[in-house]
Short mmCIF file of C-alpha atoms in Angstrom, two decimals:
data_model
loop_
_atom_site.label_atom_id
_atom_site.label_comp_id
_atom_site.label_asym_id
_atom_site.label_seq_id
_atom_site.Cartn_x
_atom_site.Cartn_y
_atom_site.Cartn_z
CA MET A 1 -2.63 4.14 -4.31
CA ILE A 2 -1.58 7.87 -3.66
CA VAL A 3 -3.91 10.71 -3.78
CA CYS A 4 -2.50 14.22 -4.13
CA SER A 5 -4.04 17.69 -2.99
CA ASP A 6 -4.08 18.14 -7.28
CA GLY A 7 -6.56 15.15 -7.40
CA ALA A 8 -3.48 13.03 -9.57
CA ILE A 9 -3.28 9.43 -8.26
CA GLY A 10 -0.13 7.37 -8.57
CA GLY A 11 3.55 8.32 -7.90
CA ALA A 12 5.79 5.95 -5.64
CA THR A 13 3.55 3.28 -4.83
CA SER A 14 2.27 2.43 -8.35
CA ALA A 15 5.76 1.27 -9.25
CA VAL A 16 4.97 -0.96 -5.69
CA LEU A 17 1.22 -2.19 -6.64
CA SER A 18 -0.05 -3.61 -9.79
CA PRO A 19 -3.29 -2.64 -11.15
CA LEU A 20 -4.72 -6.06 -10.28
CA LEU A 21 -4.05 -5.98 -7.04
CA LEU A 22 -5.02 -2.42 -6.70
CA GLY A 23 -8.42 -3.67 -8.14
CA ALA A 24 -8.45 -6.16 -5.18
CA ILE A 25 -7.78 -3.92 -2.47
CA ASP A 26 -10.58 -3.34 0.41
CA PRO A 27 -11.15 0.53 -0.18
CA THR A 28 -11.72 0.25 4.37
CA HIS A 29 -8.12 0.27 4.33
CA ALA A 30 -7.41 4.18 3.96
CA CYS A 31 -5.21 6.85 5.65
CA VAL A 32 -5.83 10.74 5.17
CA THR A 33 -2.31 11.71 5.77
CA GLY A 34 -3.04 15.26 7.29
CA GLN A 35 -4.73 12.95 10.27
CA VAL A 36 -2.02 10.38 11.35
CA ARG A 37 1.24 12.08 12.35
CA ASP A 38 3.83 9.88 11.20
CA TYR A 39 2.24 10.18 7.31
CA GLN A 40 1.73 13.78 7.55
CA ARG A 41 5.04 14.01 6.40
CA LEU A 42 4.02 12.64 2.92
CA LEU A 43 1.46 15.61 3.03
CA GLU A 44 4.11 18.17 3.81
CA ALA A 45 6.88 16.92 1.53
CA PHE A 46 4.85 15.43 -1.09
CA GLY A 47 1.40 16.78 -1.28
CA ILE A 48 0.05 13.22 -1.03
CA THR A 49 -3.56 13.66 1.07
CA ALA A 50 -4.67 9.75 1.36
CA LEU A 51 -3.04 6.67 0.72
CA VAL A 52 -5.64 3.21 0.30
CA GLY A 53 -4.02 -0.39 -0.01
CA TYR A 54 -4.16 -3.01 2.58
CA ASP A 55 -3.88 -2.77 6.06
CA ALA A 56 -0.22 -2.56 6.95
CA LEU A 57 0.41 -0.45 4.21
CA VAL A 58 -1.87 2.60 5.39
CA SER A 59 -1.33 1.78 9.16
CA ASP A 60 2.22 1.04 9.73
CA TYR A 61 4.53 3.98 8.67
CA HIS A 62 7.43 2.19 9.11
CA HIS A 63 6.34 -0.83 6.59
CA TYR A 64 5.35 1.90 4.08
CA VAL A 65 9.01 3.39 3.88
CA GLY A 66 10.47 -0.50 4.41
CA ILE A 67 8.60 -0.79 0.81
CA LEU A 68 9.98 2.14 -0.21
CA GLU A 69 13.61 1.39 0.83
CA ARG A 70 13.31 -2.37 -0.30
CA ASP A 71 13.71 -3.42 3.27
CA PRO A 72 13.65 -7.26 3.18
CA VAL A 73 11.27 -7.65 6.02
CA GLN A 74 8.76 -5.17 5.01
CA LEU A 75 8.78 -6.26 1.29
CA GLN A 76 8.74 -9.54 2.64
CA ARG A 77 4.91 -8.52 4.38
CA PHE A 78 4.35 -6.71 1.07
CA PHE A 79 4.47 -9.84 -0.81
CA ALA A 80 2.29 -12.17 1.35
CA ALA A 81 0.00 -9.57 1.56
CA LYS A 82 -0.28 -9.54 -2.55
CA GLN A 83 -0.16 -13.32 -2.25
CA SER A 84 -3.59 -13.24 -0.47
CA VAL A 85 -4.93 -11.10 -2.66
CA ASP A 86 -3.73 -12.92 -5.86
CA LYS A 87 -5.58 -16.26 -4.25
CA TRP A 88 -8.89 -14.13 -3.54
CA GLN A 89 -8.43 -12.80 -7.22
CA ASN A 90 -7.97 -16.30 -8.41
CA ALA A 91 -10.90 -17.93 -6.74
CA CYS A 92 -13.28 -15.08 -8.03
CA SER A 93 -11.98 -15.45 -11.47
CA GLY A 94 -12.63 -18.99 -11.46
CA ASP A 95 -8.46 -19.52 -12.26
CA ASP A 96 -7.42 -20.91 -9.02
CA LEU A 97 -3.73 -21.52 -9.12
CA SER A 98 -2.97 -23.43 -5.77
#
């Protein structure tokens, strides 16, 4: 999830993360872009003040950019994280499909 200085939520990440995945993300995984050197580019260029997501998304700028650029290695990391969240969500709902 992207949070912009004008309060808007969404942006490029919404195309990557489904609403169900966003609902299951641990909210302690966040990045205030103005406080992390690599992520400051997002604040300066797009006004993005914070990211909320899984650990690698908010702590590894290379991973974040790799998803946007469709890097196969970074997409695989994303899909592994998504699969983990899906399993957790299915177990919580009683729809364990594994």
